[in-house]
RNA sequence: GCCAAUGUAGCUCAGUCGGUAGAGCAAUUCACUCGUAAUGAAUAGGUCAACGGUUCGAUUCCGUUCAUUGGCUCCA
């Protein structure tokens, strides 16, 4: 009999709880579900768990495993269950019990000396939990509510076989190798400084080069696709943020205002109000619509200290923002176009596995129901038109409008939430945006916020991990390194360097008196795409021995040939 | 913000049961002139995160703060 991963993991969670009960008899238990890649269990006890405890608990688990203890189900009445849990002082479990609706079955699973309120199912006996490993300790609020006490959580994972567990652990290792924080340091791309402040990115020359290159690409693509670019200030009067509603809803997450001429100015947490002000700077006719206005707008948000994470969550970031303002008749085509555009941009970076998620109207929402309906239909049709299938997150939209989010899979299969296309029925009302229709009357336009990358910082972090630091040639800050073998080749090497530079290729010259092997090792560490090695033979024939990051040694080539090969890769944005 | 861990040279890390620190890599200099993943030697490099307490003496013990890491909550 084989069991699903969920069952195995859920059973592993029980097994872990059994071991914890044995080692720490005062432990109170909450819940221990399986997750996408493992399981966890939450405990409350006086002992503070340390990483060393994980090994001890694992050992105890292994012992229980070897005993092949059966999981025995029993059904209890509510009163019986209450009595049982009360006698063990399991206060969290009692609360969980109270959640179970009247009339539903109340079941317990016994495994060795550990009995747990649980719906099941489980494996037959502990010997069937193939392979497991405890991974980390964390804190977590009871019921995920920050008002509640914090419990201690142990994360682990389990698989049917040792081999699968091994593969999973290897994948974690692979992800660690690609960590953009590690590579960012190694490749000298960016840093943070305590003197500047947490979550504020310092872009080093190489990182800035990559950013600048894909930003240029972003701008070109936007102009090609009918967008106009805007620039707006970094601060604005408090009145503006009062009108937009930000001060009512997000004041705590905004940087404190600076008082100038007796007026408070806030650093912008969003670009929208500025774009709207530009819209309102003129009386607008339906003939001008749709307007597609984009800006790489840098915003600041006071994110809670505990959530900051490398480039993926920062306090100062640049949104690749755009607002589409159009008539209700135009909205469907506009959305389809945004989606198509987003996909094409992701493809350029080698992301091909993209899934849309549609979020619909939540309980509390602004905007007329017909507008929501029309918006939803246009989102659905756009997804269809692009030949995609979306998952629906019922009631998951923002209070101000429905949205589509895109999740893209990177080179090692991890999903990242990136692009977002959001309707906004709130700001057009608040700012009283109008246009004059064919009928000569004022109408309320549709407004859509959209970001392809989400934020430049986050996108950059994802890119680093996706490429594992080996940026494709069109993005690589250094595309090639000229490496003379001895000093006798320095003169020709300088010639090669100058000529390739003149051809617009970003090459460096490594004229250190190191061995070829040493130079190659360094170039590999720096993820240099092309190594151009020059010895006596190459000087004689006026060629370079080409070694490519991916292909290895590709042989001797003339400068023209190398330049063409590289140019081809750049032009095609080969990933 | 909350729970927990961590903070020693540019990087990766040793170390000090309290007597102010060490390696490898990187850097600099010199020698070497080498054919596809590390040539050798020498030199330099530290307020041991910051501040306070205990102590004759603190990088080490205690406290506070800051930052980072793993989670939780949050993400307009």
XYZ file of C-alpha atoms (C1' of nucleotides) in Angstrom:
651
model
C 0.000 0.000 0.000
C 1.431 3.353 -0.949
C 0.365 6.605 0.654
C 0.147 10.125 -0.643
C 2.905 12.557 0.263
C 0.375 14.494 2.340
C -0.433 11.442 4.401
C 3.210 10.554 4.895
C 4.060 14.091 5.938
C 1.098 14.472 8.206
C 2.061 11.211 9.868
C 5.630 12.444 10.144
C 4.307 15.527 11.948
C 2.549 13.248 14.440
C 5.682 11.188 14.786
C 7.624 14.351 15.581
C 5.000 15.405 18.119
C 5.240 11.989 19.740
C 9.003 12.419 20.034
C 8.608 15.945 21.423
C 6.119 14.718 24.030
C 8.572 12.065 25.104
C 11.446 14.549 25.434
C 9.504 17.532 26.771
C 6.537 16.231 28.795
C 5.151 19.726 29.500
C 4.671 20.480 25.793
C 1.276 21.736 24.715
C 0.361 20.934 21.149
C -1.353 23.010 18.521
C -1.493 21.573 15.005
C 0.859 19.740 12.696
C -0.199 19.791 9.058
C 1.624 18.842 5.896
C 2.723 21.655 3.599
C 3.786 21.961 -0.029
C 7.258 20.773 0.763
C 7.095 19.159 4.150
C 5.351 19.513 7.454
C 5.512 21.380 10.737
C 4.130 21.153 14.227
C 3.542 24.003 16.666
C 4.340 23.574 20.345
C 4.215 25.644 23.487
C 6.639 24.623 26.218
C 9.074 26.083 28.714
C 12.128 24.634 26.968
C 13.459 26.907 24.206
C 14.294 24.741 21.230
C 17.815 24.919 19.779
C 19.192 23.441 16.542
C 20.834 20.701 18.635
C 17.391 19.618 19.810
C 16.471 18.818 16.225
C 19.032 16.040 16.121
C 17.808 14.647 19.420
C 14.190 14.767 18.283
C 15.108 13.170 14.968
C 16.808 10.334 16.805
C 13.769 9.772 18.986
C 11.613 9.797 15.843
C 13.816 7.196 14.213
C 13.450 4.989 17.265
C 9.655 5.248 17.104
C 9.842 4.534 13.387
C 11.750 1.348 13.950
C 9.073 0.168 16.380
C 6.499 0.330 13.570
C 3.923 1.790 15.947
C 0.416 1.690 14.529
C -1.728 4.821 14.096
C -4.999 3.901 15.783
C -8.110 5.937 15.110
C -10.870 6.342 17.662
C -14.053 8.398 17.570
C -15.005 10.343 20.671
C -17.988 12.389 21.692
C -17.362 16.100 22.241
C -17.578 15.679 26.006
C -15.189 12.770 25.994
C -12.757 14.717 23.852
C -13.009 17.750 26.133
C -12.396 15.620 29.213
C -9.416 13.935 27.598
C -7.798 17.196 26.444
C -8.537 18.990 29.715
C -6.951 16.190 31.706
C -3.767 16.735 29.725
C -4.049 20.516 29.971
C -3.999 20.794 26.154
C -5.480 24.293 25.978
C -4.700 24.914 22.312
C -6.226 21.620 21.313
C -9.354 22.520 23.297
C -9.682 25.682 21.247
C -9.208 23.687 18.072
C -11.860 21.252 19.281
C -14.287 24.130 19.744
C -13.786 24.982 16.044
C -15.146 21.638 14.941
C -18.754 22.048 13.890
C -21.466 20.245 15.818
C -22.386 17.013 14.156
C -18.965 16.420 12.587
C -17.011 13.391 13.635
C -14.401 13.985 16.306
C -11.514 11.597 15.852
C -8.276 10.973 17.687
C -5.218 9.187 16.437
C -3.048 7.304 18.852
C 0.544 6.574 17.973
C 2.579 5.060 20.792
C 1.933 7.223 23.832
C 0.931 10.233 21.738
C -2.740 10.825 21.115
C -3.867 13.694 18.928
C -7.122 15.307 17.942
C -6.918 14.827 14.210
C -9.002 14.241 11.126
C -6.407 11.939 9.572
C -5.700 10.071 7.426
C -2.427 8.504 8.442
C -0.173 5.705 7.359
C -0.811 2.380 9.068
C 2.314 2.388 11.178
C 5.381 4.557 11.729
C 7.579 2.233 9.707
C 5.825 3.467 6.567
C 7.117 7.020 6.861
C 9.853 6.536 4.300
C 12.433 9.203 5.041
C 12.284 12.423 7.004
C 14.467 15.274 8.166
C 13.900 18.158 10.545
C 14.956 21.423 8.993
C 14.432 24.452 11.181
C 12.923 26.072 14.236
C 10.728 29.121 13.996
C 8.224 31.147 15.940
C 4.631 31.389 14.838
C 1.540 32.986 16.274
C -1.281 30.758 17.476
C -3.866 30.782 14.685
C -1.544 33.087 12.751
C -2.791 36.086 14.671
C -0.197 38.491 16.002
C -2.342 39.234 19.072
C -2.003 35.592 20.134
C 0.912 34.022 21.970
C 3.832 32.853 19.915
C 4.418 29.138 19.663
C 7.564 27.274 18.724
C 7.384 25.617 15.353
C 9.574 22.868 13.991
C 9.730 22.474 10.228
C 10.646 19.199 8.632
C 10.089 17.295 5.475
C 9.330 13.709 4.606
C 9.256 11.606 1.482
C 8.314 8.087 0.553
C 11.937 7.187 -0.084
C 15.412 8.206 1.012
C 16.241 8.990 -2.575
C 13.440 11.539 -2.923
C 14.455 13.154 0.349
C 18.028 13.319 -0.880
C 16.911 14.969 -4.116
C 14.867 17.513 -2.219
C 17.784 18.377 0.060
C 19.989 18.759 -3.020
C 17.474 21.157 -4.488
C 17.680 23.233 -1.323
C 21.456 23.229 -1.720
C 21.119 24.354 -5.335
C 18.826 27.180 -4.249
C 21.375 28.228 -1.624
C 24.087 28.387 -4.264
C 21.915 30.706 -6.305
C 20.923 32.930 -3.410
C 21.036 36.450 -4.814
C 22.424 37.816 -1.551
C 25.404 35.477 -1.762
C 25.938 36.039 -5.491
C 25.345 39.752 -5.116
C 28.343 39.906 -2.818
C 30.516 37.497 -4.797
C 29.860 39.218 -8.109
C 29.977 42.693 -6.564
C 26.492 43.667 -7.764
C 24.927 45.459 -4.792
C 25.120 45.879 -1.050
C 23.396 47.311 1.975
C 25.059 49.514 4.543
C 24.134 49.946 8.160
C 25.088 53.586 7.770
C 22.471 54.059 5.066
C 19.702 51.990 6.590
C 17.998 48.636 6.281
C 16.197 47.818 3.064
C 17.946 50.574 1.112
C 19.921 49.173 -1.792
C 23.327 50.386 -2.943
C 23.829 49.410 -6.578
C 27.468 48.725 -7.445
C 28.793 49.357 -10.966
C 28.118 45.852 -12.297
C 24.661 45.615 -10.729
C 23.858 49.111 -11.936
C 24.973 48.156 -15.430
C 22.623 45.184 -15.548
C 19.794 47.255 -14.136
C 20.395 50.048 -16.579
C 20.454 47.582 -19.466
C 17.148 45.938 -18.680
C 15.582 49.277 -17.812
C 16.526 50.534 -21.283
C 14.996 47.412 -22.747
C 11.899 48.017 -20.641
C 11.611 51.607 -21.885
C 12.092 50.680 -25.531
C 9.481 47.955 -25.302
C 7.054 50.337 -23.661
C 7.452 52.980 -26.344
C 7.021 50.273 -28.997
C 3.843 49.139 -27.286
C 2.146 52.501 -27.148
C 3.159 53.751 -23.723
C 4.414 57.199 -22.811
C 6.896 57.815 -20.030
C 6.422 60.098 -17.074
C 8.656 61.439 -14.335
C 7.146 62.488 -11.041
C 8.565 63.817 -7.751
C 9.545 61.735 -4.739
C 7.497 63.733 -2.271
C 4.073 65.261 -2.201
C 1.871 67.320 0.132
C -0.138 65.535 2.785
C -3.358 66.732 1.086
C -2.541 64.559 -1.901
C -2.183 61.470 0.298
C -5.314 62.426 2.174
C -7.258 62.464 -1.076
C -5.728 59.203 -2.243
C -6.606 57.571 1.055
C -3.043 56.519 1.812
C -2.883 58.520 5.013
C -6.029 56.829 6.275
C -4.981 53.308 5.399
C -1.186 53.151 5.285
C 0.172 55.990 7.369
C 2.122 53.572 9.603
C 3.935 52.208 6.597
C 4.858 55.637 5.202
C 8.069 57.471 6.024
C 7.478 60.307 8.460
C 6.622 63.607 6.835
C 8.979 66.533 6.562
C 7.547 69.896 7.374
C 8.265 72.570 4.796
C 6.645 76.016 4.835
C 4.224 74.723 7.445
C 3.040 71.941 5.167
C 3.722 68.238 5.657
C 5.334 66.493 2.708
C 5.384 62.693 2.540
C 7.809 60.514 0.614
C 5.737 58.670 -1.959
C 4.702 55.072 -1.294
C 3.054 54.948 -4.739
C 3.145 56.798 -8.014
C -0.558 56.760 -8.867
C -1.637 60.079 -7.353
C 1.009 61.893 -9.395
C -0.100 60.232 -12.603
C -3.668 61.163 -11.776
C -2.624 64.772 -11.223
C -1.115 64.766 -14.693
C -4.387 63.397 -16.039
C -6.252 66.151 -14.273
C -3.927 68.865 -15.506
C -6.114 69.058 -18.587
C -9.708 68.512 -19.610
C -9.693 65.053 -21.221
C -11.692 63.891 -24.219
C -12.606 60.326 -25.103
C -10.526 60.926 -28.243
C -7.325 60.963 -26.132
C -8.053 57.608 -24.533
C -6.593 55.156 -23.910
C -3.723 56.808 -22.114
C -0.890 54.485 -21.178
C 1.534 56.172 -18.827
C 4.559 54.422 -17.445
C 7.241 55.386 -15.001
C 10.131 53.710 -13.257
C 9.004 55.327 -10.050
C 11.039 54.977 -6.896
C 8.894 54.680 -3.787
C 9.583 54.198 -0.090
C 7.593 52.130 2.331
C 8.393 51.522 5.947
C 8.236 47.735 5.838
C 8.395 46.002 9.197
C 11.979 45.167 10.084
C 11.361 41.432 10.239
C 10.125 41.153 6.658
C 13.160 42.613 4.900
C 14.894 40.049 2.742
C 17.787 40.858 0.423
C 16.457 42.527 -2.712
C 13.172 40.654 -2.555
C 11.654 42.843 0.141
C 13.139 46.288 0.654
C 12.103 49.714 1.893
C 13.149 51.785 -1.076
C 12.270 50.317 -4.430
C 11.471 51.235 -7.972
C 8.172 50.127 -9.392
C 7.958 49.548 -13.123
C 4.628 51.197 -12.862
C 2.064 52.088 -15.484
C -1.473 53.333 -15.461
C -3.918 52.767 -18.230
C -6.793 55.161 -18.342
C -9.485 54.278 -20.846
C -13.178 54.130 -21.642
C -15.273 51.125 -20.601
C -15.450 50.094 -24.272
C -11.681 49.941 -24.577
C -10.940 48.028 -21.429
C -11.096 44.517 -22.806
C -8.586 45.089 -25.581
C -6.348 47.020 -23.234
C -6.188 44.203 -20.700
C -5.517 41.593 -23.374
C -2.741 43.787 -24.685
C -1.162 44.258 -21.253
C -1.170 40.529 -20.692
C 0.328 39.775 -24.081
C 2.960 42.450 -23.497
C 3.837 41.047 -20.084
C 4.316 37.563 -21.456
C 6.569 38.788 -24.251
C 8.776 40.658 -21.792
C 9.105 37.617 -19.521
C 9.979 35.447 -22.506
C 12.861 37.785 -23.334
C 14.436 36.883 -20.004
C 13.965 33.175 -20.527
C 10.912 32.712 -18.342
C 8.440 30.609 -20.281
C 6.344 28.901 -17.628
C 3.854 31.567 -16.558
C 0.574 31.147 -14.724
C -2.094 33.791 -14.190
C -4.148 34.033 -11.007
C -7.434 35.886 -11.104
C -8.607 37.542 -7.886
C -12.281 38.499 -7.650
C -14.441 40.814 -5.542
C -13.934 40.619 -1.784
C -16.746 41.155 0.746
C -15.843 44.761 1.380
C -15.382 46.582 -1.886
C -15.884 49.916 -3.550
C -17.191 50.464 -7.078
C -20.444 49.611 -8.788
C -21.141 45.901 -9.306
C -21.520 46.375 -13.110
C -18.023 47.793 -13.300
C -16.644 44.844 -11.342
C -18.495 42.491 -13.664
C -17.156 44.167 -16.790
C -13.660 44.250 -15.371
C -13.774 40.595 -14.463
C -15.020 39.596 -17.886
C -12.250 41.579 -19.550
C -9.647 39.930 -17.331
C -11.013 36.457 -18.081
C -11.180 37.083 -21.824
C -7.651 38.458 -21.842
C -6.352 35.302 -20.232
C -8.244 33.206 -22.779
C -6.965 35.289 -25.675
C -3.409 34.628 -24.566
C -4.091 30.919 -24.554
C -3.597 30.629 -20.822
C -5.635 29.070 -18.079
C -5.976 30.893 -14.824
C -6.695 29.860 -11.313
C -9.356 31.880 -9.579
C -8.819 33.299 -6.128
C -12.432 33.912 -5.132
C -12.735 37.121 -3.115
C -8.985 37.682 -3.259
C -9.083 41.024 -5.064
C -8.236 44.322 -3.444
C -11.137 46.352 -2.071
C -10.730 48.716 -4.996
C -10.793 46.245 -7.869
C -10.138 42.770 -9.294
C -6.703 41.799 -10.563
C -4.603 39.271 -12.386
C -1.251 38.316 -10.899
C 1.301 36.343 -12.853
C 3.499 33.720 -11.294
C 6.600 32.777 -13.252
C 8.737 29.679 -12.821
C 12.499 30.147 -12.741
C 15.255 27.885 -14.045
C 15.009 25.529 -11.077
C 11.219 25.431 -10.976
C 10.503 27.904 -8.211
C 7.451 30.123 -8.627
C 7.687 33.864 -8.132
C 4.768 36.232 -8.013
C 5.648 39.084 -10.312
C 3.422 40.977 -12.735
C 0.172 42.402 -11.556
C -2.709 43.952 -13.456
C -5.161 45.668 -11.131
C -8.372 47.523 -11.693
C -8.957 50.543 -9.540
C -12.491 51.774 -8.896
C -11.367 53.795 -5.923
C -8.889 56.452 -7.033
C -10.871 57.687 -10.076
C -13.715 58.419 -7.624
C -11.539 59.962 -4.961
C -9.789 62.223 -7.455
C -12.946 62.732 -9.475
C -11.324 61.743 -12.766
C -13.489 62.376 -15.801
C -13.407 62.583 -19.546
C -15.803 64.155 -21.998
C -17.556 61.467 -24.036
C -18.998 61.532 -27.535
C -22.228 62.716 -25.954
C -20.492 65.802 -24.594
C -21.072 64.655 -21.059
C -18.611 63.795 -18.295
C -17.808 60.142 -17.760
C -15.697 58.237 -15.274
C -12.788 56.442 -16.964
C -11.525 52.981 -16.105
C -8.143 52.954 -14.498
C -5.755 50.014 -14.382
C -2.485 49.814 -12.472
C 0.020 47.384 -13.807
C 3.607 46.401 -13.145
C 5.469 43.816 -15.183
C 8.480 43.232 -12.967
C 6.754 44.354 -9.793
C 9.787 46.118 -8.483
C 13.158 46.519 -10.163
C 14.969 45.375 -7.022
C 12.913 42.242 -6.608
C 13.100 41.449 -10.315
C 16.859 41.844 -10.204
C 17.055 39.440 -7.260
C 14.933 36.908 -9.126
C 17.099 37.325 -12.234
C 20.286 36.663 -10.277
C 18.801 33.432 -8.935
C 17.241 32.432 -12.254
C 20.563 32.780 -14.083
C 22.592 31.652 -11.054
C 24.678 34.791 -11.590
C 25.554 33.857 -15.182
C 23.772 36.710 -16.937
C 23.116 36.260 -20.649
C 25.473 38.145 -22.894
C 23.155 41.080 -23.550
C 22.952 41.751 -19.812
C 26.414 40.663 -18.705
C 28.378 43.657 -17.390
C 31.565 41.978 -18.596
C 31.098 39.933 -21.746
C 34.630 38.739 -22.282
C 38.064 38.719 -20.744
C 41.247 38.824 -22.772
C 43.874 36.622 -21.155
C 47.440 36.674 -22.455
C 49.443 33.661 -21.300
C 52.759 35.459 -20.819
C 54.034 39.014 -21.020
C 55.222 38.359 -24.568
C 51.575 38.431 -25.674
C 50.643 41.605 -23.831
C 51.031 43.835 -26.826
C 48.732 41.787 -29.038
C 46.342 41.302 -26.112
C 46.045 45.069 -25.732
C 45.325 45.293 -29.441
C 42.593 42.640 -29.149
C 41.158 44.381 -26.140
C 41.060 47.761 -27.883
C 39.551 46.361 -31.057
C 36.760 44.456 -29.315
C 36.027 47.492 -27.174
C 35.831 49.556 -30.338
C 33.320 47.046 -31.685
C 31.150 47.795 -28.656
C 31.910 44.607 -26.743
C 32.428 44.820 -23.022
C 35.745 43.087 -22.573
C 38.408 43.270 -19.878
C 42.128 42.579 -20.000
C 43.638 40.223 -17.431
C 47.350 41.012 -17.698
C 48.297 39.786 -14.260
C 51.341 37.520 -14.169
C 49.232 34.542 -13.124
C 48.983 31.126 -14.772
C 46.380 30.482 -17.461
C 44.715 28.019 -15.127
C 44.490 30.668 -12.447
C 43.061 33.239 -14.814
C 40.458 30.778 -16.047
C 39.486 29.873 -12.507
C 38.939 33.548 -11.680
C 37.011 34.195 -14.878
C 34.746 31.259 -14.111
C 34.103 32.539 -10.616
C 33.216 35.899 -12.113
C 30.824 34.139 -14.562
C 32.617 35.740 -17.529
C 30.850 34.452 -20.690
C 33.842 34.596 -23.046
C 37.467 33.895 -22.198
C 39.799 34.952 -24.985
C 43.134 33.286 -24.438
C 46.213 34.473 -26.263
C 49.470 32.512 -26.468
C 52.268 32.484 -29.016
C 50.207 30.585 -31.593
C 47.419 33.146 -31.483
C 49.822 36.054 -31.816
C 51.273 34.461 -34.952
C 47.894 33.824 -36.570
C 46.312 36.963 -35.076
C 43.499 34.936 -33.503
C 42.205 34.217 -30.020
C 41.574 30.831 -28.388
C 37.943 31.084 -27.340
C 36.633 29.452 -24.225
C 32.955 29.894 -23.611
C 31.187 29.752 -20.242
C 28.706 27.185 -21.539
C 30.441 25.418 -24.418
C 33.961 25.140 -22.997
C 36.809 25.381 -25.503
C 35.470 26.340 -28.910
C 38.807 26.767 -30.698
C 40.693 29.577 -32.371
C 38.772 32.377 -33.977
C 39.650 35.609 -35.684
C 38.559 38.802 -33.974
C 35.851 39.317 -36.556
C 34.514 35.841 -35.948
C 34.420 36.242 -32.167
C 32.814 39.639 -32.420
C 30.150 38.261 -34.753
C 29.470 35.297 -32.510
C 29.083 37.558 -29.513
C 27.035 40.117 -31.390
C 24.652 37.361 -32.501
C 24.112 36.290 -28.898
C 23.520 39.851 -27.793
C 21.087 40.607 -30.595
C 19.081 37.464 -29.980
C 19.169 37.895 -26.226
C 20.222 34.267 -25.981
C 19.596 33.011 -22.483
C 6.551 44.379 14.997
C 6.826 39.094 17.286
C 9.798 34.218 18.379
C 14.674 32.344 17.881
C 19.761 32.354 16.249
C 23.979 35.047 14.631
C 27.611 39.434 14.421
C 35.873 38.331 14.918
C 40.443 41.285 8.613
C 37.447 43.068 2.038
C 35.402 37.526 1.851
C 34.871 32.462 4.288
C 35.731 31.047 9.064
C 39.033 29.369 13.595
C 39.947 31.120 18.655
C 39.920 33.208 23.755
C 36.634 28.210 30.569
C 38.224 36.879 31.416
C 44.899 38.796 30.567
C 43.129 43.334 23.797
C 43.456 37.731 18.380
C 44.726 33.650 13.934
C 44.163 30.743 9.035
C 42.830 30.398 3.884
C 41.263 33.412 -0.109
C 41.443 38.526 -1.803
C 44.903 43.047 -1.690
C 50.061 45.155 -2.197
C 55.324 44.264 -3.508
C 58.978 41.132 -5.565
C 60.345 36.894 -8.229
C 58.366 33.557 -12.020
C 56.761 33.974 -18.191
C 53.697 29.537 -17.621
C 48.571 26.528 -23.077
C 42.728 25.861 -20.430
C 39.663 25.178 -12.670
C 44.730 27.957 -7.923
C 53.335 29.524 -9.415
C 56.080 30.971 -5.121
C 57.790 34.370 -1.334
C 57.282 38.672 1.494
C 54.235 42.714 3.307
C 50.095 45.035 4.959
C 45.305 44.475 6.929
C 41.149 44.160 13.304
C 37.954 49.814 18.594
C 36.523 41.248 17.962
C 28.787 45.347 15.560
C 27.816 49.787 19.016
C 26.884 51.506 23.929
C 26.519 50.502 29.154
C 27.354 47.173 33.591
C 30.333 43.566 36.565
C 35.799 43.145 37.159
C 42.456 44.979 38.824
C 41.462 43.805 33.626
C 35.898 42.443 28.923
C 36.410 40.528 22.178
C 35.019 36.661 25.969
C 30.259 37.261 31.415
C 25.507 40.332 31.944
C 22.173 44.179 29.913
C 20.517 47.517 26.056
C 20.648 49.020 21.060
C 21.690 48.218 15.894
C 22.134 44.883 11.839
C 21.680 40.149 9.580
C 19.532 35.110 9.176
C 15.216 31.412 9.674
C 10.107 31.713 10.414
C 5.254 34.200 11.962
C 2.194 38.505 10.976
C 2.126 42.112 6.950
C 2.951 43.466 1.594
C -1.581 49.542 -1.048
